[in-house]
mmCIF file of C-alpha atoms in Angstrom:
data_model
loop_
_atom_site.group_PDB
_atom_site.id
_atom_site.type_symbol
_atom_site.label_atom_id
_atom_site.label_comp_id
_atom_site.label_asym_id
_atom_site.label_seq_id
_atom_site.Cartn_x
_atom_site.Cartn_y
_atom_site.Cartn_z
ATOM 1 C CA MET A 1 -23.679 173.821 164.905
ATOM 2 C CA GLN A 2 -27.132 175.294 164.516
ATOM 3 C CA THR A 3 -28.039 172.170 161.755
ATOM 4 C CA VAL A 4 -26.145 169.619 164.227
ATOM 5 C CA PHE A 5 -28.392 170.487 167.150
ATOM 6 C CA SER A 6 -31.526 170.200 165.158
ATOM 7 C CA VAL A 7 -30.381 166.872 163.857
ATOM 8 C CA ALA A 8 -29.666 165.904 167.596
ATOM 9 C CA VAL A 9 -32.688 167.087 168.608
ATOM 10 C CA ASP A 10 -34.824 165.571 165.949
ATOM 11 C CA ALA A 11 -33.057 162.249 166.227
ATOM 12 C CA LEU A 12 -33.703 161.972 169.984
ATOM 13 C CA ALA A 13 -37.367 162.496 169.588
ATOM 14 C CA TYR A 14 -37.517 160.058 166.577
ATOM 15 C CA GLY A 15 -35.554 157.518 168.616
ATOM 16 C CA MET A 16 -37.903 158.004 171.595
ATOM 17 C CA VAL A 17 -40.922 157.368 169.568
ATOM 18 C CA LEU A 18 -39.392 154.464 167.877
ATOM 19 C CA PHE A 19 -38.646 153.228 171.486
ATOM 20 C CA VAL A 20 -42.173 153.611 173.027
ATOM 21 C CA ILE A 21 -43.757 151.778 170.192
ATOM 22 C CA SER A 22 -41.040 149.304 169.749
ATOM 23 C CA ILE A 23 -40.548 148.123 173.636
ATOM 24 C CA GLY A 24 -43.621 146.370 173.392
ATOM 25 C CA LEU A 25 -43.015 144.530 170.749
ATOM 26 C CA SER A 26 -39.434 143.547 172.293
ATOM 27 C CA VAL A 27 -41.284 142.367 175.435
ATOM 28 C CA THR A 28 -43.621 139.955 173.799
ATOM 29 C CA MET A 29 -40.513 138.844 171.567
ATOM 30 C CA GLY A 30 -37.944 138.548 173.984
ATOM 31 C CA LEU A 31 -39.738 137.953 177.334
ATOM 32 C CA MET A 32 -42.969 135.917 176.058
ATOM 33 C CA ARG A 33 -41.316 134.481 173.136
ATOM 34 C CA VAL A 34 -44.204 135.603 170.349
ATOM 35 C CA VAL A 35 -43.281 136.858 167.031
ATOM 36 C CA ASN A 36 -45.881 139.404 167.024
ATOM 37 C CA LEU A 37 -46.129 141.002 163.538
ATOM 38 C CA ALA A 38 -49.520 142.760 164.456
ATOM 39 C CA HIS A 39 -47.778 144.727 166.898
ATOM 40 C CA GLY A 40 -47.697 148.088 164.653
ATOM 41 C CA ALA A 41 -51.630 147.533 163.856
ATOM 42 C CA PHE A 42 -52.280 148.060 167.852
ATOM 43 C CA ALA A 43 -49.886 151.132 167.297
ATOM 44 C CA MET A 44 -52.118 152.269 164.455
ATOM 45 C CA ILE A 45 -55.663 151.477 166.704
ATOM 46 C CA GLY A 46 -54.275 153.620 169.333
ATOM 47 C CA GLY A 47 -53.747 156.589 166.485
ATOM 48 C CA TYR A 48 -57.282 156.022 165.110
ATOM 49 C CA ILE A 49 -58.851 156.167 168.523
ATOM 50 C CA ALA A 50 -56.764 159.133 169.716
ATOM 51 C CA SER A 51 -57.876 161.152 166.398
ATOM 52 C CA TYR A 52 -61.477 160.012 166.734
ATOM 53 C CA ALA A 53 -61.569 161.450 170.269
ATOM 54 C CA ALA A 54 -59.810 164.511 169.573
ATOM 55 C CA GLN A 55 -61.634 165.522 166.060
ATOM 56 C CA SER A 56 -64.780 164.141 166.522
ATOM 57 C CA LEU A 57 -65.679 164.420 169.853
ATOM 58 C CA GLY A 58 -63.664 167.252 170.851
ATOM 59 C CA LEU A 59 -61.854 166.181 173.749
ATOM 60 C CA GLY A 60 -58.612 167.131 175.022
ATOM 61 C CA TYR A 61 -54.993 165.655 174.000
ATOM 62 C CA ALA A 62 -54.653 164.238 177.404
ATOM 63 C CA VAL A 63 -57.862 162.457 177.359
ATOM 64 C CA ALA A 64 -57.389 161.241 173.796
ATOM 65 C CA ILE A 65 -54.217 159.664 174.602
ATOM 66 C CA LEU A 66 -55.977 157.711 177.809
ATOM 67 C CA LEU A 67 -58.759 156.748 175.686
ATOM 68 C CA ALA A 68 -56.012 155.502 172.991
ATOM 69 C CA VAL A 69 -54.273 153.461 175.452
ATOM 70 C CA PHE A 70 -57.071 151.536 177.376
ATOM 71 C CA GLY A 71 -59.322 151.617 174.178
ATOM 72 C CA THR A 72 -56.706 149.889 172.337
ATOM 73 C CA ILE A 73 -56.188 147.398 175.544
ATOM 74 C CA VAL A 74 -59.653 146.423 175.254
ATOM 75 C CA ILE A 75 -59.896 145.548 171.991
ATOM 76 C CA ALA A 76 -56.754 143.284 172.249
ATOM 77 C CA ALA A 77 -57.911 141.656 175.319
ATOM 78 C CA PRO A 78 -60.202 138.961 173.373
ATOM 79 C CA ILE A 79 -57.799 139.038 170.533
ATOM 80 C CA GLU A 80 -55.136 137.879 173.161
ATOM 81 C CA ARG A 81 -57.574 135.662 174.894
ATOM 82 C CA LEU A 82 -59.000 133.504 171.719
ATOM 83 C CA LEU A 83 -55.981 133.939 169.255
ATOM 84 C CA TYR A 84 -52.676 134.811 171.065
ATOM 85 C CA ARG A 85 -53.120 132.276 173.595
ATOM 86 C CA ARG A 86 -53.201 129.328 170.852
ATOM 87 C CA ILE A 87 -49.768 130.569 169.508
ATOM 88 C CA TYR A 88 -47.655 131.259 172.940
ATOM 89 C CA SER A 89 -45.914 127.824 172.662
ATOM 90 C CA ALA A 90 -46.283 127.155 168.604
ATOM 91 C CA PRO A 91 -43.246 127.326 166.036
ATOM 92 C CA GLU A 92 -42.387 130.702 165.061
ATOM 93 C CA LEU A 93 -43.872 130.236 161.440
ATOM 94 C CA THR A 94 -47.383 129.766 163.102
ATOM 95 C CA GLN A 95 -46.837 132.680 165.152
ATOM 96 C CA VAL A 96 -46.053 134.840 162.106
ATOM 97 C CA LEU A 97 -48.623 133.686 159.869
ATOM 98 C CA MET A 98 -51.235 134.319 162.738
ATOM 99 C CA THR A 99 -50.024 137.531 163.453
ATOM 100 C CA ILE A 100 -49.710 138.573 159.868
ATOM 101 C CA GLY A 101 -53.285 137.564 159.275
ATOM 102 C CA ILE A 102 -54.538 139.843 162.047
ATOM 103 C CA THR A 103 -52.582 142.704 160.716
ATOM 104 C CA PHE A 104 -54.482 142.521 157.502
ATOM 105 C CA MET A 105 -57.866 142.082 159.281
ATOM 106 C CA ILE A 106 -57.260 145.358 161.493
ATOM 107 C CA ILE A 107 -56.036 147.146 158.535
ATOM 108 C CA GLY A 108 -59.527 146.043 156.438
ATOM 109 C CA ILE A 109 -61.449 147.174 159.533
ATOM 110 C CA ALA A 110 -59.900 150.527 159.890
ATOM 111 C CA ASN A 111 -60.469 151.364 155.948
ATOM 112 C CA TYR A 112 -64.030 150.254 156.353
ATOM 113 C CA ILE A 113 -64.777 152.427 159.258
ATOM 114 C CA PHE A 114 -62.741 155.422 159.053
ATOM 115 C CA GLY A 115 -61.923 155.456 155.527
ATOM 116 C CA PRO A 116 -58.411 155.445 153.628
ATOM 117 C CA THR A 117 -57.590 158.848 154.377
ATOM 118 C CA LEU A 118 -54.547 160.160 156.604
ATOM 119 C CA LYS A 119 -55.773 160.984 160.390
ATOM 120 C CA THR A 120 -54.725 163.803 162.696
ATOM 121 C CA ILE A 121 -54.259 164.188 166.330
ATOM 122 C CA PRO A 122 -54.589 168.129 167.016
ATOM 123 C CA LEU A 123 -52.085 169.201 169.667
ATOM 124 C CA PRO A 124 -52.839 171.134 172.569
ATOM 125 C CA HIS A 125 -51.707 174.685 172.793
ATOM 126 C CA ALA A 126 -49.149 174.138 175.309
ATOM 127 C CA LEU A 127 -47.391 171.665 172.669
ATOM 128 C CA GLN A 128 -47.985 173.553 169.609
ATOM 129 C CA GLY A 129 -45.224 176.196 170.220
ATOM 130 C CA SER A 130 -41.373 176.024 171.008
ATOM 131 C CA VAL A 131 -39.408 175.871 174.298
ATOM 132 C CA ASP A 132 -36.759 178.696 173.978
ATOM 133 C CA LEU A 133 -33.588 177.340 175.658
ATOM 134 C CA GLY A 134 -31.749 180.723 175.230
ATOM 135 C CA PHE A 135 -29.493 179.572 172.180
ATOM 136 C CA ARG A 136 -32.019 177.425 170.516
ATOM 137 C CA SER A 137 -35.778 177.000 170.415
ATOM 138 C CA ILE A 138 -37.145 173.445 170.464
ATOM 139 C CA ALA A 139 -40.526 172.293 169.279
ATOM 140 C CA ALA A 140 -42.381 171.697 172.466
ATOM 141 C CA HIS A 141 -43.969 168.219 171.129
ATOM 142 C CA LYS A 142 -40.546 166.993 170.573
ATOM 143 C CA ILE A 143 -39.620 167.734 174.151
ATOM 144 C CA PHE A 144 -42.921 165.846 175.039
ATOM 145 C CA ALA A 145 -42.112 162.876 173.401
ATOM 146 C CA ILE A 146 -38.452 162.790 174.476
ATOM 147 C CA VAL A 147 -39.557 163.187 178.213
ATOM 148 C CA ALA A 148 -42.067 160.314 177.751
ATOM 149 C CA GLY A 149 -39.742 158.000 176.180
ATOM 150 C CA LEU A 150 -37.593 158.365 179.288
ATOM 151 C CA THR A 151 -40.214 157.938 181.599
ATOM 152 C CA VAL A 152 -41.631 154.671 179.765
ATOM 153 C CA ALA A 153 -37.910 153.338 179.755
ATOM 154 C CA ALA A 154 -37.826 153.763 183.393
ATOM 155 C CA ALA A 155 -40.852 152.832 184.504
ATOM 156 C CA LEU A 156 -40.923 149.382 182.397
ATOM 157 C CA TRP A 157 -37.242 148.634 183.527
ATOM 158 C CA PHE A 158 -38.286 148.815 187.250
ATOM 159 C CA ALA A 159 -41.650 146.636 186.502
ATOM 160 C CA ILE A 160 -39.658 143.985 184.998
ATOM 161 C CA GLU A 161 -36.546 144.255 187.063
ATOM 162 C CA ARG A 162 -37.540 145.400 190.796
ATOM 163 C CA THR A 163 -41.467 143.965 191.087
ATOM 164 C CA GLY A 164 -42.926 140.907 192.214
ATOM 165 C CA PHE A 165 -44.874 140.959 188.624
ATOM 166 C CA GLY A 166 -41.529 140.831 187.064
ATOM 167 C CA ILE A 167 -40.469 138.295 188.835
ATOM 168 C CA LYS A 168 -43.076 136.188 187.831
ATOM 169 C CA LEU A 169 -42.809 137.097 184.274
ATOM 170 C CA ARG A 170 -39.478 135.971 183.803
ATOM 171 C CA ALA A 171 -40.304 132.847 185.855
ATOM 172 C CA SER A 172 -43.070 131.933 183.530
ATOM 173 C CA VAL A 173 -41.083 132.731 180.501
ATOM 174 C CA ASP A 174 -37.636 130.525 181.794
ATOM 175 C CA ASN A 175 -40.266 127.580 182.860
ATOM 176 C CA ALA A 176 -43.834 128.001 182.628
ATOM 177 C CA SER A 177 -45.065 124.568 183.945
ATOM 178 C CA MET A 178 -42.514 124.982 186.877
ATOM 179 C CA ALA A 179 -43.827 128.744 187.689
ATOM 180 C CA ALA A 180 -47.382 127.407 187.675
ATOM 181 C CA ALA A 181 -46.503 124.609 190.053
ATOM 182 C CA LEU A 182 -45.349 127.181 192.114
ATOM 183 C CA GLY A 183 -48.710 128.826 192.147
ATOM 184 C CA VAL A 184 -47.817 131.344 189.280
ATOM 185 C CA ARG A 185 -50.954 131.929 187.198
ATOM 186 C CA THR A 186 -48.971 132.091 183.960
ATOM 187 C CA GLU A 187 -52.031 132.905 181.694
ATOM 188 C CA ILE A 188 -52.846 136.034 183.835
ATOM 189 C CA VAL A 189 -49.006 137.032 183.897
ATOM 190 C CA TYR A 190 -49.205 136.742 179.855
ATOM 191 C CA ALA A 191 -52.564 138.535 179.699
ATOM 192 C CA VAL A 192 -50.896 141.649 181.553
ATOM 193 C CA SER A 193 -47.740 141.487 179.786
ATOM 194 C CA PHE A 194 -49.470 141.536 176.413
ATOM 195 C CA ALA A 195 -51.914 144.563 177.578
ATOM 196 C CA ILE A 196 -49.003 146.502 178.779
ATOM 197 C CA ALA A 197 -47.313 146.017 175.510
ATOM 198 C CA VAL A 198 -50.092 146.746 173.063
ATOM 199 C CA GLY A 199 -50.778 149.900 175.633
ATOM 200 C CA LEU A 200 -47.512 151.115 175.000
ATOM 201 C CA ALA A 201 -47.805 150.790 171.095
ATOM 202 C CA ALA A 202 -50.923 152.757 171.091
ATOM 203 C CA LEU A 203 -49.003 155.404 173.550
ATOM 204 C CA GLY A 204 -46.437 155.686 171.028
ATOM 205 C CA GLY A 205 -48.838 155.786 167.891
ATOM 206 C CA VAL A 206 -50.404 158.802 169.664
ATOM 207 C CA LEU A 207 -47.100 160.453 170.769
ATOM 208 C CA GLY A 208 -45.428 159.781 167.089
ATOM 209 C CA ALA A 209 -48.210 160.989 165.036
ATOM 210 C CA GLU A 210 -46.495 164.114 164.297
ATOM 211 C CA LEU A 211 -43.204 161.874 163.072
ATOM 212 C CA LEU A 212 -45.179 158.782 161.958
ATOM 213 C CA PRO A 213 -48.395 159.723 160.540
ATOM 214 C CA VAL A 214 -51.424 157.502 161.167
ATOM 215 C CA GLU A 215 -52.824 156.071 158.141
ATOM 216 C CA PRO A 216 -54.640 152.468 157.256
ATOM 217 C CA TYR A 217 -51.388 150.896 156.078
ATOM 218 C CA TYR A 218 -49.437 152.274 158.964
ATOM 219 C CA ALA A 219 -49.063 148.555 160.447
ATOM 220 C CA LEU A 220 -47.471 147.468 157.373
ATOM 221 C CA ARG A 221 -45.400 150.593 156.719
ATOM 222 C CA TYR A 222 -43.290 150.421 159.543
ATOM 223 C CA MET A 223 -43.483 146.903 160.451
ATOM 224 C CA VAL A 224 -40.053 146.398 159.258
ATOM 225 C CA THR A 225 -38.762 149.357 161.081
ATOM 226 C CA PHE A 226 -40.220 148.017 164.468
ATOM 227 C CA LEU A 227 -38.646 144.567 164.118
ATOM 228 C CA VAL A 228 -35.719 145.966 163.147
ATOM 229 C CA VAL A 229 -35.426 148.178 166.426
ATOM 230 C CA VAL A 230 -36.101 145.050 168.440
ATOM 231 C CA SER A 231 -33.347 142.932 166.515
ATOM 232 C CA VAL A 232 -30.782 145.410 166.768
ATOM 233 C CA GLY A 233 -31.472 146.188 170.365
ATOM 234 C CA GLY A 234 -31.763 142.711 171.721
ATOM 235 C CA ALA A 235 -35.037 141.038 172.085
ATOM 236 C CA GLY A 236 -36.260 141.536 175.578
ATOM 237 C CA SER A 237 -33.829 143.956 176.501
ATOM 238 C CA ILE A 238 -34.950 147.588 177.490
ATOM 239 C CA PRO A 239 -31.621 149.375 177.666
ATOM 240 C CA GLY A 240 -30.690 147.477 174.437
ATOM 241 C CA ALA A 241 -34.113 148.481 172.735
ATOM 242 C CA LEU A 242 -33.575 152.220 174.059
ATOM 243 C CA ALA A 243 -29.614 152.115 172.709
ATOM 244 C CA ALA A 244 -31.034 150.815 169.096
ATOM 245 C CA CYS A 245 -33.520 153.376 168.720
ATOM 246 C CA LEU A 246 -31.440 156.200 169.684
ATOM 247 C CA LEU A 247 -28.670 154.905 167.502
ATOM 248 C CA LEU A 248 -31.064 154.103 164.287
ATOM 249 C CA GLY A 249 -32.736 157.304 164.841
ATOM 250 C CA GLY A 250 -29.906 159.362 164.834
ATOM 251 C CA ILE A 251 -28.402 157.633 161.897
ATOM 252 C CA ASP A 252 -31.710 157.797 159.811
ATOM 253 C CA THR A 253 -32.385 161.312 160.722
ATOM 254 C CA ALA A 254 -28.738 162.542 159.716
ATOM 255 C CA GLY A 255 -29.096 160.784 156.673
ATOM 256 C CA ARG A 256 -32.466 162.300 155.760
ATOM 257 C CA TYR A 257 -31.238 165.787 156.391
ATOM 258 C CA TRP A 258 -28.077 165.719 154.786
ATOM 259 C CA MET A 259 -28.738 163.193 151.837
ATOM 260 C CA PRO A 260 -32.453 162.613 151.409
ATOM 261 C CA GLU A 261 -31.855 161.163 148.065
ATOM 262 C CA PHE A 262 -30.810 158.325 149.486
ATOM 263 C CA GLY A 263 -33.920 157.391 151.449
ATOM 264 C CA GLU A 264 -33.503 154.678 154.126
ATOM 265 C CA PHE A 265 -30.291 153.342 152.760
ATOM 266 C CA PHE A 266 -27.890 154.362 155.523
ATOM 267 C CA PHE A 267 -30.816 153.125 158.170
ATOM 268 C CA TYR A 268 -30.350 149.531 156.751
ATOM 269 C CA LEU A 269 -26.687 149.718 156.210
ATOM 270 C CA ALA A 270 -26.214 150.643 159.751
ATOM 271 C CA VAL A 271 -28.642 147.654 160.444
ATOM 272 C CA ILE A 272 -26.518 145.240 158.503
ATOM 273 C CA ALA A 273 -23.426 146.273 160.118
ATOM 274 C CA ILE A 274 -24.596 146.071 163.524
ATOM 275 C CA VAL A 275 -26.123 142.699 163.210
ATOM 276 C CA CYS A 276 -22.874 141.648 161.617
ATOM 277 C CA LEU A 277 -20.763 142.640 164.508
ATOM 278 C CA PHE A 278 -23.762 142.003 167.261
ATOM 279 C CA PRO A 279 -25.529 138.738 165.944
ATOM 280 C CA HIS A 280 -27.765 138.795 169.310
ATOM 281 C CA GLY A 281 -28.389 142.505 169.160
ATOM 282 C CA LEU A 282 -26.588 145.246 171.283
ATOM 283 C CA ALA A 283 -28.093 143.828 174.341
ATOM 284 C CA GLY A 284 -29.030 140.332 173.531
ATOM 285 C CA ARG A 285 -28.709 137.021 175.075
ATOM 286 C CA ARG A 286 -27.479 133.966 173.534
ATOM 287 C CA GLY A 287 -30.258 131.270 173.198
#
């Protein structure tokens, strides 16, 4: 039972980290209809900024997170303005080629500026220890990741489903020309949505540094994982992405605990099975 509990906690923490990073990709693919293969690169940028802020500048963990999120948004804003706006209505192959090119450019710049070494983000004292539940102790940073993931899920669902901005975003996706004719400034809606997506990616990159180490090839190493989560959950679906992250996180963690020699075999076996059973994702919409 102790092992099962450990696996469950690790799976939940890992799933929540995947969710925070991947939900931004789900938004861009499902709502903005952009196949953004550079999404992991923005998570990597967030990790690099937080590491530099904490290690070189000596700033606290909370400040490092804020700098990572807003710094990544500032870096991504001109990229969205100059490059992404050109491909919002382009064929998917064009989007893939553009965004994979952006990924390699960011990897090259990160290697040139920071070097090819692994980057660490020191945890504050409050997150370094364990929380005693009476029957079991849990690492504090894992609890923090779980709480952060649940908070992001609730806030993003509310923003998209229950606010005026969410209405404008969904209207812009369904019929951009009609939404513009009704006074919706679609370019601003897309820019804000993109900023939220890359900000969440940066947040996930920092929160998950203990589980998904930040290094120059981070964007390529985890690109398929993030895409798989969106595909399994259903692009644009927050509940679907959350369910996919928890399910796949649990399967991957259990496999690594009990049969580590198989690597990611069970993870991708589960992906194949789910996609066969749910071609549009766990909560995806047809068309």
